[in-house]
Short mmCIF file of C-alpha atoms in Angstrom, two decimals:
data_model
loop_
_atom_site.label_atom_id
_atom_site.label_comp_id
_atom_site.label_asym_id
_atom_site.label_seq_id
_atom_site.Cartn_x
_atom_site.Cartn_y
_atom_site.Cartn_z
CA UNK A 273 27.48 34.98 77.08
CA UNK A 274 24.64 32.54 76.39
CA UNK A 275 23.29 32.90 79.92
CA UNK A 276 23.49 36.69 79.74
CA UNK A 277 21.57 36.68 76.45
CA UNK A 278 18.84 34.43 77.78
CA UNK A 279 18.33 36.65 80.82
CA UNK A 280 18.34 39.87 78.80
CA UNK A 281 15.83 38.47 76.34
CA UNK A 282 13.56 37.58 79.21
CA UNK A 283 13.92 41.04 80.73
CA UNK A 284 13.28 42.77 77.41
CA UNK A 285 10.07 40.82 76.81
CA UNK A 286 8.86 40.69 80.41
CA UNK A 287 5.61 42.32 81.37
CA UNK A 288 6.44 43.07 84.95
CA UNK A 289 3.79 42.08 87.48
CA UNK A 290 3.27 43.86 90.78
CA UNK A 291 4.77 41.83 93.61
CA UNK A 292 4.04 43.44 96.95
CA UNK A 293 3.85 46.98 98.24
CA UNK A 294 7.50 47.82 97.52
CA UNK A 295 6.97 47.46 93.80
CA UNK A 296 3.67 49.38 94.01
CA UNK A 297 5.56 52.28 95.58
CA UNK A 298 8.18 52.12 92.83
CA UNK A 299 5.50 52.32 90.14
CA UNK A 300 3.86 55.28 91.86
CA UNK A 301 7.22 57.08 91.91
CA UNK A 302 7.68 56.41 88.21
CA UNK A 303 4.27 57.77 87.26
CA UNK A 304 5.35 61.23 88.40
CA UNK A 305 7.77 61.49 85.47
CA UNK A 306 6.56 58.98 82.87
CA UNK A 307 3.08 57.75 82.01
CA UNK A 308 3.20 53.97 82.35
CA UNK A 309 -0.16 53.28 80.73
CA UNK A 310 0.02 51.38 77.42
CA UNK A 311 -0.69 53.49 74.34
CA UNK A 312 -3.92 53.05 72.43
CA UNK A 313 -2.94 53.19 68.74
CA UNK A 314 -6.52 54.01 67.73
CA UNK A 315 -6.48 57.26 69.73
CA UNK A 316 -3.33 58.66 68.11
CA UNK A 317 -3.27 61.05 65.19
CA UNK A 318 -0.39 60.90 62.70
CA UNK A 319 0.93 64.33 61.72
CA UNK A 320 3.93 62.98 59.79
CA UNK A 321 4.20 63.80 56.07
CA UNK A 322 2.83 61.13 53.73
CA UNK A 323 4.22 59.83 50.44
CA UNK A 324 7.86 60.01 51.44
CA UNK A 325 10.29 58.50 53.93
CA UNK A 326 13.67 59.34 55.47
CA UNK A 327 16.63 58.76 53.17
CA UNK A 328 19.21 57.73 55.76
CA UNK A 329 21.91 56.39 53.38
CA UNK A 330 22.18 59.73 51.56
CA UNK A 331 21.76 61.99 54.56
CA UNK A 332 24.51 64.58 54.99
CA UNK A 333 23.54 65.56 58.53
CA UNK A 334 24.15 62.14 60.13
CA UNK A 335 22.27 61.93 63.41
CA UNK A 336 24.70 59.12 64.26
CA UNK A 337 27.48 61.64 64.91
CA UNK A 338 28.26 63.52 68.12
CA UNK A 339 26.70 65.08 70.06
CA UNK A 340 23.88 62.63 69.32
CA UNK A 341 24.01 59.38 71.27
CA UNK A 342 21.65 56.47 70.61
CA UNK A 343 19.99 55.22 73.77
CA UNK A 344 19.43 51.49 73.70
CA UNK A 345 16.36 49.58 74.77
CA UNK A 346 16.91 46.26 76.52
CA UNK A 347 15.79 44.35 73.44
CA UNK A 348 18.43 46.27 71.46
CA UNK A 349 21.06 45.08 73.92
CA UNK A 350 19.88 41.48 73.57
CA UNK A 351 20.01 41.73 69.77
CA UNK A 352 23.53 43.17 69.78
CA UNK A 353 24.77 40.53 72.20
CA UNK A 354 23.24 37.81 70.07
CA UNK A 355 25.24 39.12 67.11
CA UNK A 356 28.48 39.20 69.13
CA UNK A 357 28.52 43.02 69.20
CA UNK A 358 28.67 43.50 72.96
CA UNK A 359 31.67 45.85 72.52
CA UNK A 360 29.25 48.47 71.20
CA UNK A 361 27.09 48.58 74.33
CA UNK A 362 28.21 51.33 76.69
CA UNK A 363 26.66 51.82 80.14
CA UNK A 364 25.51 55.39 80.65
CA UNK A 365 27.54 57.46 83.14
CA UNK A 366 24.17 58.40 84.66
CA UNK A 367 22.83 55.34 86.48
CA UNK A 368 19.27 56.54 85.88
CA UNK A 369 19.73 56.37 82.10
CA UNK A 370 19.66 53.31 79.81
CA UNK A 371 22.79 51.98 78.09
CA UNK A 372 23.79 53.56 74.77
CA UNK A 373 25.75 52.85 71.62
CA UNK A 374 29.46 53.43 71.98
CA UNK A 375 31.09 56.24 69.97
CA UNK A 376 34.47 56.15 68.27
CA UNK A 377 36.17 59.28 66.87
CA UNK A 378 33.02 61.33 67.42
CA UNK A 379 30.60 58.98 65.67
CA UNK A 380 28.62 55.82 66.27
CA UNK A 381 30.94 52.83 66.30
CA UNK A 382 28.88 51.29 63.47
CA UNK A 383 29.26 54.22 61.04
CA UNK A 384 31.67 52.91 58.40
CA UNK A 385 34.19 54.73 56.22
CA UNK A 386 31.52 55.31 53.55
CA UNK A 387 29.26 57.06 56.05
CA UNK A 388 26.88 54.08 56.04
CA UNK A 389 25.46 52.06 58.91
CA UNK A 390 27.33 48.76 59.02
CA UNK A 391 24.58 47.02 61.02
CA UNK A 392 21.57 48.49 59.23
CA UNK A 393 19.45 45.34 59.61
CA UNK A 394 20.30 45.19 63.33
CA UNK A 395 20.06 48.91 64.07
CA UNK A 396 18.40 49.91 67.37
CA UNK A 397 14.68 50.61 67.73
CA UNK A 398 15.11 54.37 67.99
CA UNK A 399 17.13 54.41 64.76
CA UNK A 400 14.39 52.45 62.99
CA UNK A 401 11.62 54.79 64.15
CA UNK A 402 13.42 58.14 63.81
CA UNK A 403 12.33 60.80 62.90
CA UNK A 404 8.85 59.66 63.95
CA UNK A 405 8.11 60.07 67.66
CA UNK A 406 5.15 59.84 70.01
CA UNK A 407 4.38 63.33 71.34
CA UNK A 408 4.77 64.11 75.03
CA UNK A 409 1.00 64.45 75.29
CA UNK A 410 0.67 60.89 73.90
CA UNK A 411 -1.96 62.08 71.42
CA UNK A 412 -0.11 61.89 68.11
CA UNK A 413 2.89 60.58 66.23
CA UNK A 414 4.88 63.52 65.00
CA UNK A 415 7.82 64.14 62.69
CA UNK A 416 11.02 65.36 64.34
CA UNK A 417 12.06 68.39 62.34
CA UNK A 418 15.77 67.74 62.83
CA UNK A 419 15.74 65.20 59.99
CA UNK A 420 16.32 66.97 56.64
CA UNK A 421 16.69 64.02 54.27
CA UNK A 422 13.68 62.58 52.46
CA UNK A 423 12.92 60.44 49.42
CA UNK A 424 9.62 60.02 47.54
CA UNK A 425 7.87 56.81 48.49
CA UNK A 426 4.96 55.80 46.22
CA UNK A 427 4.17 52.92 48.58
CA UNK A 428 3.79 55.40 51.46
CA UNK A 429 5.70 53.95 54.39
CA UNK A 430 4.06 56.35 56.86
CA UNK A 431 1.90 53.65 58.44
CA UNK A 432 4.89 51.39 59.01
CA UNK A 433 6.93 54.24 60.46
CA UNK A 434 4.09 55.18 62.80
CA UNK A 435 4.00 51.58 64.04
CA UNK A 436 7.77 51.69 64.61
CA UNK A 437 7.35 54.88 66.65
CA UNK A 438 4.68 53.18 68.75
CA UNK A 439 6.93 50.15 69.22
CA UNK A 440 9.80 52.42 70.31
CA UNK A 441 7.55 54.12 72.86
CA UNK A 442 6.28 50.81 74.21
CA UNK A 443 9.83 49.49 74.53
CA UNK A 444 10.77 52.61 76.46
CA UNK A 445 7.73 52.21 78.74
CA UNK A 446 8.72 48.64 79.61
CA UNK A 447 12.32 49.65 80.19
CA UNK A 448 11.33 52.47 82.55
CA UNK A 449 9.61 49.86 84.73
CA UNK A 450 12.45 47.36 84.47
CA UNK A 451 15.14 49.94 85.23
CA UNK A 452 13.46 50.49 88.59
CA UNK A 453 12.17 47.06 89.50
CA UNK A 454 15.04 44.95 88.11
CA UNK A 455 17.97 47.35 88.39
CA UNK A 456 20.16 45.04 90.46
CA UNK A 457 19.82 42.24 87.94
CA UNK A 458 20.58 44.60 85.05
CA UNK A 459 23.67 45.90 86.83
CA UNK A 460 24.79 42.34 87.35
CA UNK A 461 24.47 41.79 83.61
CA UNK A 462 26.71 44.81 82.99
CA UNK A 463 24.29 46.89 80.90
CA UNK A 464 23.84 49.65 83.49
CA UNK A 465 26.19 51.87 85.40
CA UNK A 466 26.50 51.52 89.18
CA UNK A 467 23.42 52.23 91.25
CA UNK A 468 23.51 55.76 92.70
CA UNK A 469 24.68 55.61 96.29
CA UNK A 470 22.37 58.47 97.29
CA UNK A 471 19.24 56.99 95.73
CA UNK A 472 16.72 55.70 98.33
CA UNK A 473 16.20 51.94 98.38
CA UNK A 474 12.85 50.16 98.72
CA UNK A 475 12.96 50.18 102.53
CA UNK A 476 13.71 53.92 102.70
CA UNK A 477 10.92 54.71 100.27
CA UNK A 478 8.47 52.61 102.29
CA UNK A 479 9.51 54.28 105.55
CA UNK A 480 8.99 57.73 104.04
CA UNK A 481 5.62 56.59 102.73
CA UNK A 482 4.53 55.51 106.21
CA UNK A 483 5.63 58.81 107.78
CA UNK A 484 4.03 60.87 105.00
#
């Protein structure tokens, strides 16, 4: 377990460098579906409401119930393993997707009998940032309208929540790269499902590139 944790921590924090043409091709493939450029916080507008914050403990809607599933970032996985909570990490059935939190009886495994999060201080990045999200155009941090529960906040936590949303986006950006360039190592660690048998490998991609 210790070795797995050390390797996952390194992967979660790694800023992947380009090593050869194979990895360049992989990054070009990724750019077609996800912008890999780092976000510039200064260029983003915040359209989230000010003077209040989500009231998760009193929320009746519970985004931690089915059909919602929390996708985990690699640093989430490392944190859960460090706390001895590896039973909660479930590889996605889709090998192209990141691991997720396991459900039990239609709800997140960490939702206790009082409808409270039993690992609130260790909750995943997406849980911390929600309902604030970076827009698809990467030009603003918006409020996800699915969250109905709010509480007045005289200290105005909007700035902190915006930073959490940016952190969540940056963690996703790093994971998108790592899921492609370090997939074999992640599968070996058991945090991903099996690699798709019909997905082209580096050599196939390079051959197609030469012919194209």
